[in-house]
Amino acid sequence: MKVIEIQSSLGSISASLYDNTKADTVLIIASATGVKQKYYSKFAIYAQNNGVTVITFDYIGIGSSLNKPIKTIKTNAADWGGNDIESILQYVINNYPKSRKVILGHSIGGQLIGLAKSSNTLDKIILVAAQSGYWKYWKGMGKVKMWLNWYVLFPFLITTFGYLNAKKLSGMENLPKNVADQWRNWGKHSNYIFSDPSINETHYHAITANITAFSIADDAFAPKEAVQWITAQYKNAKSKSYHLRPSDYQTSKIGHFGVFRNKFKTTIWKTILNEIK
C-alpha cells in the first residue's frame, strides 16, 4: 500500500493506493459518512490480491484529509461528491487510462457518485447500503430517532461545538459543520439530495454503467426501501440487487458496517469481487 496525496480545487485529499500491476480494473472505494478509509483496508488488500488495483481515500475534513482545525473546514457534503470523488476519478483516468473503472460506494459514498462530473466514465458501480436519509423510510423507534437526529440532535451539536461532535456520540469521525448541516437538511426531504437548491448540477442521469446494489436485512441505518430509492436515482443505469440476510451466512449480525469485516472474506466478499470483475 502506498499513501498518495491528490490535489483538488478545495484542498489535498489523502488516498491509499493498493496497486496490482497485472490488474485491468481499478476500484475506487468511497467511504461511509465519518468513516476513515482505513476501515476498508482489509477488503482493499483482498481485492488487490485477487487482481484489482484499489484506491481508498478520506473525504476532506475526515481522517488523514483533515489537516487543519475542523471548525475551519468550509466544504459541505455535496463537495465530497463533486470535488473529492471527482478528483479521485480524474486521478484514475489520468494514471490508468486503459483500465476498467469501478466504484464501490458505501452508504453516503454511494449516494454522492452522481455528483461527480466524470461519473459517466465509470464501467461499473457497486452500492453497499447506499440509501436515502429521508427519515420517513424508517419504522417505529427508528423513525423517531432519525427525526430527532435531523431536527433536534444535529442542530444542537452543530450549534454547541461548531461542528458535529460525532466521536463521543456514535464512534464516527467528527463532521465539519457544513457537511453535517447539509446532510441533515437532505434527510428532512423526500427528494433528499435533489431537494437542495444549492446543488446546481447533477450527473446521475448520465451514468449508464451497470449497478449492483446491496441492502442488508438487519441494517438499522439503511432500510431496504431507502436503498431502493437511491438506486433508482441512477435512472439510465441497468441495476440488480442483493438483499443480504444474516441467516444466509450463518451469523446473527451483518449490520450497516459488517460487510467489510474479515469474517465475510469467503462469502460476501467473493460476491462483491465477482461484481467488481
PDB file of C-alpha atoms in Angstrom:
ATOM      1  CA  MET A   1       0.000   0.000   0.000  1.00  0.00           C
ATOM      2  CA  LYS A   2       1.249   3.457  -0.945  1.00  0.00           C
ATOM      3  CA  VAL A   3      -0.053   6.720   0.525  1.00  0.00           C
ATOM      4  CA  ILE A   4      -0.671   9.371  -2.122  1.00  0.00           C
ATOM      5  CA  GLU A   5      -1.867  12.971  -1.959  1.00  0.00           C
ATOM      6  CA  ILE A   6      -4.319  14.093  -4.611  1.00  0.00           C
ATOM      7  CA  GLN A   7      -4.704  17.817  -5.089  1.00  0.00           C
ATOM      8  CA  SER A   8      -8.165  19.233  -5.700  1.00  0.00           C
ATOM      9  CA  SER A   9      -9.586  22.725  -6.036  1.00  0.00           C
ATOM     10  CA  LEU A  10     -10.805  22.530  -2.433  1.00  0.00           C
ATOM     11  CA  GLY A  11      -7.700  21.049  -0.835  1.00  0.00           C
ATOM     12  CA  SER A  12      -5.494  17.991  -0.537  1.00  0.00           C
ATOM     13  CA  ILE A  13      -7.101  14.537  -0.410  1.00  0.00           C
ATOM     14  CA  SER A  14      -5.205  11.737   1.317  1.00  0.00           C
ATOM     15  CA  ALA A  15      -5.559   8.418  -0.514  1.00  0.00           C
ATOM     16  CA  SER A  16      -4.110   4.912  -0.345  1.00  0.00           C
ATOM     17  CA  LEU A  17      -3.108   3.026  -3.470  1.00  0.00           C
ATOM     18  CA  TYR A  18      -3.194  -0.777  -3.433  1.00  0.00           C
ATOM     19  CA  ASP A  19      -1.587  -1.312  -6.817  1.00  0.00           C
ATOM     20  CA  ASN A  20      -1.727  -4.594  -8.697  1.00  0.00           C
ATOM     21  CA  THR A  21       0.466  -4.175 -11.765  1.00  0.00           C
ATOM     22  CA  LYS A  22      -1.293  -7.030 -13.579  1.00  0.00           C
ATOM     23  CA  ALA A  23      -4.801  -5.706 -12.977  1.00  0.00           C
ATOM     24  CA  ASP A  24      -7.047  -4.410 -15.728  1.00  0.00           C
ATOM     25  CA  THR A  25      -9.542  -2.978 -13.224  1.00  0.00           C
ATOM     26  CA  VAL A  26      -9.221  -0.072 -10.792  1.00  0.00           C
ATOM     27  CA  LEU A  27     -11.639   0.017  -7.858  1.00  0.00           C
ATOM     28  CA  ILE A  28     -12.358   3.257  -6.003  1.00  0.00           C
ATOM     29  CA  ILE A  29     -13.892   2.828  -2.544  1.00  0.00           C
ATOM     30  CA  ALA A  30     -15.982   5.816  -1.458  1.00  0.00           C
ATOM     31  CA  SER A  31     -16.426   5.670   2.313  1.00  0.00           C
ATOM     32  CA  ALA A  32     -19.484   5.983   4.512  1.00  0.00           C
ATOM     33  CA  THR A  33     -20.099   9.186   6.461  1.00  0.00           C
ATOM     34  CA  GLY A  34     -17.463   9.784   9.114  1.00  0.00           C
ATOM     35  CA  VAL A  35     -15.618   6.541   8.351  1.00  0.00           C
ATOM     36  CA  LYS A  36     -11.870   6.608   7.738  1.00  0.00           C
ATOM     37  CA  GLN A  37     -10.503   4.867   4.656  1.00  0.00           C
ATOM     38  CA  LYS A  38      -8.528   2.549   6.946  1.00  0.00           C
ATOM     39  CA  TYR A  39     -11.785   0.716   7.711  1.00  0.00           C
ATOM     40  CA  TYR A  40     -11.768  -0.680   4.164  1.00  0.00           C
ATOM     41  CA  SER A  41      -8.095  -1.703   4.120  1.00  0.00           C
ATOM     42  CA  LYS A  42      -8.641  -5.444   4.632  1.00  0.00           C
ATOM     43  CA  PHE A  43     -11.133  -5.598   1.793  1.00  0.00           C
ATOM     44  CA  ALA A  44      -8.807  -3.471  -0.353  1.00  0.00           C
ATOM     45  CA  ILE A  45      -5.933  -5.910   0.233  1.00  0.00           C
ATOM     46  CA  TYR A  46      -8.255  -8.827  -0.567  1.00  0.00           C
ATOM     47  CA  ALA A  47      -9.268  -7.229  -3.869  1.00  0.00           C
ATOM     48  CA  GLN A  48      -5.646  -6.340  -4.650  1.00  0.00           C
ATOM     49  CA  ASN A  49      -4.618  -9.947  -4.083  1.00  0.00           C
ATOM     50  CA  ASN A  50      -7.379 -11.026  -6.449  1.00  0.00           C
ATOM     51  CA  GLY A  51      -6.366  -8.984  -9.454  1.00  0.00           C
ATOM     52  CA  VAL A  52      -7.733  -5.489  -8.766  1.00  0.00           C
ATOM     53  CA  THR A  53      -5.947  -2.192  -8.151  1.00  0.00           C
ATOM     54  CA  VAL A  54      -7.737  -0.347  -5.326  1.00  0.00           C
ATOM     55  CA  ILE A  55      -7.813   3.288  -4.194  1.00  0.00           C
ATOM     56  CA  THR A  56      -9.299   4.341  -0.871  1.00  0.00           C
ATOM     57  CA  PHE A  57      -9.405   7.932   0.365  1.00  0.00           C
ATOM     58  CA  ASP A  58     -10.560  10.208   3.152  1.00  0.00           C
ATOM     59  CA  TYR A  59     -13.007  12.975   2.302  1.00  0.00           C
ATOM     60  CA  ILE A  60     -11.766  16.497   3.032  1.00  0.00           C
ATOM     61  CA  GLY A  61     -12.335  17.114   6.750  1.00  0.00           C
ATOM     62  CA  ILE A  62     -12.084  13.413   7.675  1.00  0.00           C
ATOM     63  CA  GLY A  63      -9.147  11.282   8.852  1.00  0.00           C
ATOM     64  CA  SER A  64      -5.892  11.972   7.023  1.00  0.00           C
ATOM     65  CA  SER A  65      -7.600  14.623   4.872  1.00  0.00           C
ATOM     66  CA  LEU A  66      -8.219  16.728   7.980  1.00  0.00           C
ATOM     67  CA  ASN A  67      -5.108  18.876   8.086  1.00  0.00           C
ATOM     68  CA  LYS A  68      -6.422  21.940   9.898  1.00  0.00           C
ATOM     69  CA  PRO A  69      -8.910  22.628  12.726  1.00  0.00           C
ATOM     70  CA  ILE A  70     -12.264  21.103  11.840  1.00  0.00           C
ATOM     71  CA  LYS A  71     -14.082  24.361  12.631  1.00  0.00           C
ATOM     72  CA  THR A  72     -12.250  25.998   9.722  1.00  0.00           C
ATOM     73  CA  ILE A  73     -13.365  23.399   7.134  1.00  0.00           C
ATOM     74  CA  LYS A  74     -15.852  25.055   4.769  1.00  0.00           C
ATOM     75  CA  THR A  75     -16.638  22.179   2.389  1.00  0.00           C
ATOM     76  CA  ASN A  76     -20.056  20.510   2.514  1.00  0.00           C
ATOM     77  CA  ALA A  77     -21.420  17.025   1.839  1.00  0.00           C
ATOM     78  CA  ALA A  78     -22.072  17.713  -1.845  1.00  0.00           C
ATOM     79  CA  ASP A  79     -18.416  18.710  -2.232  1.00  0.00           C
ATOM     80  CA  TRP A  80     -17.447  15.182  -1.150  1.00  0.00           C
ATOM     81  CA  GLY A  81     -19.040  14.011  -4.404  1.00  0.00           C
ATOM     82  CA  GLY A  82     -18.492  16.909  -6.794  1.00  0.00           C
ATOM     83  CA  ASN A  83     -14.928  17.588  -5.655  1.00  0.00           C
ATOM     84  CA  ASP A  84     -13.475  14.618  -3.757  1.00  0.00           C
ATOM     85  CA  ILE A  85     -14.890  11.654  -5.713  1.00  0.00           C
ATOM     86  CA  GLU A  86     -14.390  13.646  -8.925  1.00  0.00           C
ATOM     87  CA  SER A  87     -10.722  14.252  -8.063  1.00  0.00           C
ATOM     88  CA  ILE A  88     -10.125  10.555  -7.399  1.00  0.00           C
ATOM     89  CA  LEU A  89     -11.833   9.679 -10.688  1.00  0.00           C
ATOM     90  CA  GLN A  90      -9.601  12.142 -12.519  1.00  0.00           C
ATOM     91  CA  TYR A  91      -6.538  10.542 -10.914  1.00  0.00           C
ATOM     92  CA  VAL A  92      -7.653   7.128 -12.191  1.00  0.00           C
ATOM     93  CA  ILE A  93      -8.463   8.460 -15.655  1.00  0.00           C
ATOM     94  CA  ASN A  94      -5.028  10.084 -15.935  1.00  0.00           C
ATOM     95  CA  ASN A  95      -2.953   7.293 -14.392  1.00  0.00           C
ATOM     96  CA  TYR A  96      -4.861   4.175 -15.524  1.00  0.00           C
ATOM     97  CA  PRO A  97      -6.287   5.217 -18.904  1.00  0.00           C
ATOM     98  CA  LYS A  98      -6.660   1.657 -20.212  1.00  0.00           C
ATOM     99  CA  SER A  99      -8.194   0.154 -17.065  1.00  0.00           C
ATOM    100  CA  ARG A 100     -11.832  -0.534 -16.257  1.00  0.00           C
ATOM    101  CA  LYS A 101     -13.084   1.974 -13.711  1.00  0.00           C
ATOM    102  CA  VAL A 102     -15.284   0.651 -10.897  1.00  0.00           C
ATOM    103  CA  ILE A 103     -16.501   2.458  -7.803  1.00  0.00           C
ATOM    104  CA  LEU A 104     -17.844   0.928  -4.603  1.00  0.00           C
ATOM    105  CA  GLY A 105     -19.898   3.443  -2.655  1.00  0.00           C
ATOM    106  CA  HIS A 106     -20.699   2.572   0.950  1.00  0.00           C
ATOM    107  CA  SER A 107     -23.622   4.477   2.477  1.00  0.00           C
ATOM    108  CA  ILE A 108     -23.150   8.180   1.617  1.00  0.00           C
ATOM    109  CA  GLY A 109     -20.335   7.162  -0.714  1.00  0.00           C
ATOM    110  CA  GLY A 110     -22.947   5.547  -2.940  1.00  0.00           C
ATOM    111  CA  GLN A 111     -25.298   8.496  -2.676  1.00  0.00           C
ATOM    112  CA  LEU A 112     -22.752  11.033  -3.933  1.00  0.00           C
ATOM    113  CA  ILE A 113     -21.389   9.303  -7.053  1.00  0.00           C
ATOM    114  CA  GLY A 114     -23.791  11.136  -9.357  1.00  0.00           C
ATOM    115  CA  LEU A 115     -22.455  14.496  -8.176  1.00  0.00           C
ATOM    116  CA  ALA A 116     -19.071  13.740  -9.772  1.00  0.00           C
ATOM    117  CA  LYS A 117     -18.883  15.090 -13.326  1.00  0.00           C
ATOM    118  CA  SER A 118     -16.740  12.173 -14.559  1.00  0.00           C
ATOM    119  CA  SER A 119     -19.035   9.514 -13.118  1.00  0.00           C
ATOM    120  CA  ASN A 120     -20.317   8.903 -16.649  1.00  0.00           C
ATOM    121  CA  THR A 121     -16.922   7.305 -17.458  1.00  0.00           C
ATOM    122  CA  LEU A 122     -17.394   4.529 -14.896  1.00  0.00           C
ATOM    123  CA  ASP A 123     -17.679   0.957 -16.124  1.00  0.00           C
ATOM    124  CA  LYS A 124     -19.416  -0.440 -13.018  1.00  0.00           C
ATOM    125  CA  ILE A 125     -20.933   0.832  -9.773  1.00  0.00           C
ATOM    126  CA  ILE A 126     -21.318  -1.185  -6.578  1.00  0.00           C
ATOM    127  CA  LEU A 127     -23.641   0.288  -3.946  1.00  0.00           C
ATOM    128  CA  VAL A 128     -23.343  -1.136  -0.439  1.00  0.00           C
ATOM    129  CA  ALA A 129     -26.052   0.050   1.971  1.00  0.00           C
ATOM    130  CA  ALA A 130     -26.301   3.293  -0.019  1.00  0.00           C
ATOM    131  CA  GLN A 131     -29.584   4.919   0.857  1.00  0.00           C
ATOM    132  CA  SER A 132     -31.753   7.979   1.099  1.00  0.00           C
ATOM    133  CA  GLY A 133     -31.566   9.505   4.555  1.00  0.00           C
ATOM    134  CA  TYR A 134     -35.175  10.705   4.440  1.00  0.00           C
ATOM    135  CA  TRP A 135     -36.446   9.942   7.926  1.00  0.00           C
ATOM    136  CA  LYS A 136     -39.820   8.544   6.847  1.00  0.00           C
ATOM    137  CA  TYR A 137     -38.172   5.441   5.332  1.00  0.00           C
ATOM    138  CA  TRP A 138     -37.581   4.191   8.870  1.00  0.00           C
ATOM    139  CA  LYS A 139     -40.206   2.490  11.024  1.00  0.00           C
ATOM    140  CA  GLY A 140     -41.094   2.579  14.720  1.00  0.00           C
ATOM    141  CA  MET A 141     -38.376   3.901  17.015  1.00  0.00           C
ATOM    142  CA  GLY A 142     -36.007   4.065  14.071  1.00  0.00           C
ATOM    143  CA  LYS A 143     -38.221   6.747  12.531  1.00  0.00           C
ATOM    144  CA  VAL A 144     -38.333   8.645  15.821  1.00  0.00           C
ATOM    145  CA  LYS A 145     -34.537   8.519  16.149  1.00  0.00           C
ATOM    146  CA  MET A 146     -33.987   9.765  12.608  1.00  0.00           C
ATOM    147  CA  TRP A 147     -36.424  12.646  13.105  1.00  0.00           C
ATOM    148  CA  LEU A 148     -34.668  13.583  16.342  1.00  0.00           C
ATOM    149  CA  ASN A 149     -31.259  13.417  14.627  1.00  0.00           C
ATOM    150  CA  TRP A 150     -32.209  15.748  11.807  1.00  0.00           C
ATOM    151  CA  TYR A 151     -34.419  18.185  13.718  1.00  0.00           C
ATOM    152  CA  VAL A 152     -33.000  18.227  17.261  1.00  0.00           C
ATOM    153  CA  LEU A 153     -29.705  16.470  17.964  1.00  0.00           C
ATOM    154  CA  PHE A 154     -27.678  17.576  14.929  1.00  0.00           C
ATOM    155  CA  PRO A 155     -28.680  21.267  15.183  1.00  0.00           C
ATOM    156  CA  PHE A 156     -27.879  21.242  18.910  1.00  0.00           C
ATOM    157  CA  LEU A 157     -24.435  19.661  18.477  1.00  0.00           C
ATOM    158  CA  ILE A 158     -23.524  21.795  15.468  1.00  0.00           C
ATOM    159  CA  THR A 159     -24.500  24.990  17.289  1.00  0.00           C
ATOM    160  CA  THR A 160     -22.755  23.948  20.507  1.00  0.00           C
ATOM    161  CA  PHE A 161     -19.423  22.785  19.063  1.00  0.00           C
ATOM    162  CA  GLY A 162     -19.224  24.475  15.671  1.00  0.00           C
ATOM    163  CA  TYR A 163     -19.079  21.015  14.045  1.00  0.00           C
ATOM    164  CA  LEU A 164     -20.797  17.656  14.592  1.00  0.00           C
ATOM    165  CA  ASN A 165     -19.054  16.111  17.581  1.00  0.00           C
ATOM    166  CA  ALA A 166     -19.871  12.567  16.486  1.00  0.00           C
ATOM    167  CA  LYS A 167     -16.992  10.592  18.031  1.00  0.00           C
ATOM    168  CA  LYS A 168     -18.480  10.553  21.525  1.00  0.00           C
ATOM    169  CA  LEU A 169     -21.999  10.089  20.198  1.00  0.00           C
ATOM    170  CA  SER A 170     -21.580   7.267  17.690  1.00  0.00           C
ATOM    171  CA  GLY A 171     -17.919   6.400  17.162  1.00  0.00           C
ATOM    172  CA  MET A 172     -17.962   8.072  13.721  1.00  0.00           C
ATOM    173  CA  GLU A 173     -15.379  10.712  12.918  1.00  0.00           C
ATOM    174  CA  ASN A 174     -16.411  14.266  13.697  1.00  0.00           C
ATOM    175  CA  LEU A 175     -18.062  16.023  10.768  1.00  0.00           C
ATOM    176  CA  PRO A 176     -17.386  19.585   9.575  1.00  0.00           C
ATOM    177  CA  LYS A 177     -20.285  21.938  10.191  1.00  0.00           C
ATOM    178  CA  ASN A 178     -21.335  22.385   6.566  1.00  0.00           C
ATOM    179  CA  VAL A 179     -21.179  18.637   5.895  1.00  0.00           C
ATOM    180  CA  ALA A 180     -23.397  17.778   8.852  1.00  0.00           C
ATOM    181  CA  ASP A 181     -25.795  20.663   8.275  1.00  0.00           C
ATOM    182  CA  GLN A 182     -26.332  19.872   4.596  1.00  0.00           C
ATOM    183  CA  TRP A 183     -26.678  16.152   5.295  1.00  0.00           C
ATOM    184  CA  ARG A 184     -29.373  16.711   7.931  1.00  0.00           C
ATOM    185  CA  ASN A 185     -31.277  19.058   5.632  1.00  0.00           C
ATOM    186  CA  TRP A 186     -31.308  16.408   2.923  1.00  0.00           C
ATOM    187  CA  GLY A 187     -32.736  13.948   5.436  1.00  0.00           C
ATOM    188  CA  LYS A 188     -35.738  16.176   6.078  1.00  0.00           C
ATOM    189  CA  HIS A 189     -36.968  15.933   2.474  1.00  0.00           C
ATOM    190  CA  SER A 190     -38.413  13.068   0.453  1.00  0.00           C
ATOM    191  CA  ASN A 191     -36.268  14.131  -2.525  1.00  0.00           C
ATOM    192  CA  TYR A 192     -33.170  14.042  -0.329  1.00  0.00           C
ATOM    193  CA  ILE A 193     -30.134  15.360  -2.302  1.00  0.00           C
ATOM    194  CA  PHE A 194     -32.375  16.543  -5.127  1.00  0.00           C
ATOM    195  CA  SER A 195     -34.269  18.877  -2.790  1.00  0.00           C
ATOM    196  CA  ASP A 196     -31.142  21.023  -2.299  1.00  0.00           C
ATOM    197  CA  PRO A 197     -31.300  24.305  -4.255  1.00  0.00           C
ATOM    198  CA  SER A 198     -27.580  24.900  -3.688  1.00  0.00           C
ATOM    199  CA  ILE A 199     -26.687  21.941  -5.944  1.00  0.00           C
ATOM    200  CA  ASN A 200     -26.717  23.370  -9.445  1.00  0.00           C
ATOM    201  CA  GLU A 201     -25.739  20.302 -11.412  1.00  0.00           C
ATOM    202  CA  THR A 202     -26.045  16.532 -11.009  1.00  0.00           C
ATOM    203  CA  HIS A 203     -24.920  13.703 -13.281  1.00  0.00           C
ATOM    204  CA  TYR A 204     -26.987  10.705 -12.174  1.00  0.00           C
ATOM    205  CA  HIS A 205     -28.889  10.700 -15.480  1.00  0.00           C
ATOM    206  CA  ALA A 206     -25.628  10.487 -17.472  1.00  0.00           C
ATOM    207  CA  ILE A 207     -24.499   7.256 -15.816  1.00  0.00           C
ATOM    208  CA  THR A 208     -25.111   4.161 -17.912  1.00  0.00           C
ATOM    209  CA  ALA A 209     -22.740   1.766 -16.133  1.00  0.00           C
ATOM    210  CA  ASN A 210     -24.284  -1.379 -14.673  1.00  0.00           C
ATOM    211  CA  ILE A 211     -25.102  -1.044 -10.972  1.00  0.00           C
ATOM    212  CA  THR A 212     -25.211  -3.727  -8.310  1.00  0.00           C
ATOM    213  CA  ALA A 213     -26.901  -2.596  -5.092  1.00  0.00           C
ATOM    214  CA  PHE A 214     -26.586  -4.429  -1.788  1.00  0.00           C
ATOM    215  CA  SER A 215     -29.092  -3.933   1.038  1.00  0.00           C
ATOM    216  CA  ILE A 216     -28.809  -5.648   4.408  1.00  0.00           C
ATOM    217  CA  ALA A 217     -31.733  -7.098   6.321  1.00  0.00           C
ATOM    218  CA  ASP A 218     -30.537  -6.054   9.789  1.00  0.00           C
ATOM    219  CA  ASP A 219     -29.212  -2.638   8.744  1.00  0.00           C
ATOM    220  CA  ALA A 220     -30.588  -0.009  11.123  1.00  0.00           C
ATOM    221  CA  PHE A 221     -29.037   2.776   9.028  1.00  0.00           C
ATOM    222  CA  ALA A 222     -30.302   1.777   5.586  1.00  0.00           C
ATOM    223  CA  PRO A 223     -33.816   0.317   5.274  1.00  0.00           C
ATOM    224  CA  LYS A 224     -34.361  -1.646   2.076  1.00  0.00           C
ATOM    225  CA  GLU A 225     -36.835   0.937   0.722  1.00  0.00           C
ATOM    226  CA  ALA A 226     -34.291   3.729   1.249  1.00  0.00           C
ATOM    227  CA  VAL A 227     -31.665   1.697  -0.638  1.00  0.00           C
ATOM    228  CA  GLN A 228     -34.092   1.098  -3.482  1.00  0.00           C
ATOM    229  CA  TRP A 229     -34.829   4.829  -3.694  1.00  0.00           C
ATOM    230  CA  ILE A 230     -31.212   5.925  -4.125  1.00  0.00           C
ATOM    231  CA  THR A 231     -30.548   3.112  -6.607  1.00  0.00           C
ATOM    232  CA  ALA A 232     -33.499   4.320  -8.694  1.00  0.00           C
ATOM    233  CA  GLN A 233     -31.963   7.798  -8.991  1.00  0.00           C
ATOM    234  CA  TYR A 234     -29.412   6.340 -11.412  1.00  0.00           C
ATOM    235  CA  LYS A 235     -32.243   6.360 -13.932  1.00  0.00           C
ATOM    236  CA  ASN A 236     -30.366   5.296 -17.071  1.00  0.00           C
ATOM    237  CA  ALA A 237     -28.271   2.555 -15.496  1.00  0.00           C
ATOM    238  CA  LYS A 238     -29.212  -1.101 -15.524  1.00  0.00           C
ATOM    239  CA  SER A 239     -29.316  -2.286 -11.918  1.00  0.00           C
ATOM    240  CA  LYS A 240     -29.612  -5.513  -9.988  1.00  0.00           C
ATOM    241  CA  SER A 241     -29.949  -6.026  -6.244  1.00  0.00           C
ATOM    242  CA  TYR A 242     -28.816  -8.345  -3.477  1.00  0.00           C
ATOM    243  CA  HIS A 243     -30.535  -8.382  -0.090  1.00  0.00           C
ATOM    244  CA  LEU A 244     -28.146  -9.835   2.474  1.00  0.00           C
ATOM    245  CA  ARG A 245     -29.646 -11.728   5.410  1.00  0.00           C
ATOM    246  CA  PRO A 246     -27.532 -12.804   8.395  1.00  0.00           C
ATOM    247  CA  SER A 247     -29.132 -16.268   8.408  1.00  0.00           C
ATOM    248  CA  ASP A 248     -27.808 -16.882   4.884  1.00  0.00           C
ATOM    249  CA  TYR A 249     -24.263 -16.522   6.212  1.00  0.00           C
ATOM    250  CA  GLN A 250     -24.612 -18.461   9.466  1.00  0.00           C
ATOM    251  CA  THR A 251     -24.268 -15.327  11.561  1.00  0.00           C
ATOM    252  CA  SER A 252     -26.520 -13.355  13.874  1.00  0.00           C
ATOM    253  CA  LYS A 253     -25.485  -9.938  12.559  1.00  0.00           C
ATOM    254  CA  ILE A 254     -24.208  -8.134   9.479  1.00  0.00           C
ATOM    255  CA  GLY A 255     -25.428  -4.576  10.030  1.00  0.00           C
ATOM    256  CA  HIS A 256     -24.501  -1.384   8.226  1.00  0.00           C
ATOM    257  CA  PHE A 257     -20.749  -1.828   8.591  1.00  0.00           C
ATOM    258  CA  GLY A 258     -20.362  -5.591   8.848  1.00  0.00           C
ATOM    259  CA  VAL A 259     -19.928  -6.348   5.152  1.00  0.00           C
ATOM    260  CA  PHE A 260     -16.298  -5.199   5.326  1.00  0.00           C
ATOM    261  CA  ARG A 261     -15.378  -7.366   8.304  1.00  0.00           C
ATOM    262  CA  ASN A 262     -12.886 -10.139   7.661  1.00  0.00           C
ATOM    263  CA  LYS A 263     -15.320 -12.884   8.696  1.00  0.00           C
ATOM    264  CA  PHE A 264     -17.150 -12.445   5.374  1.00  0.00           C
ATOM    265  CA  LYS A 265     -13.985 -12.941   3.305  1.00  0.00           C
ATOM    266  CA  THR A 266     -15.085 -16.308   1.932  1.00  0.00           C
ATOM    267  CA  THR A 267     -18.734 -15.365   1.408  1.00  0.00           C
ATOM    268  CA  ILE A 268     -19.913 -11.768   0.854  1.00  0.00           C
ATOM    269  CA  TRP A 269     -16.500 -10.562  -0.278  1.00  0.00           C
ATOM    270  CA  LYS A 270     -16.463 -13.178  -3.039  1.00  0.00           C
ATOM    271  CA  THR A 271     -19.846 -11.980  -4.257  1.00  0.00           C
ATOM    272  CA  ILE A 272     -18.702  -8.347  -4.312  1.00  0.00           C
ATOM    273  CA  LEU A 273     -15.435  -9.288  -6.043  1.00  0.00           C
ATOM    274  CA  ASN A 274     -17.364 -11.116  -8.773  1.00  0.00           C
ATOM    275  CA  GLU A 275     -19.457  -7.980  -9.328  1.00  0.00           C
ATOM    276  CA  ILE A 276     -16.310  -5.817  -9.493  1.00  0.00           C
ATOM    277  CA  LYS A 277     -14.595  -8.051 -12.010  1.00  0.00           C
TER     278      LYS A 277
END
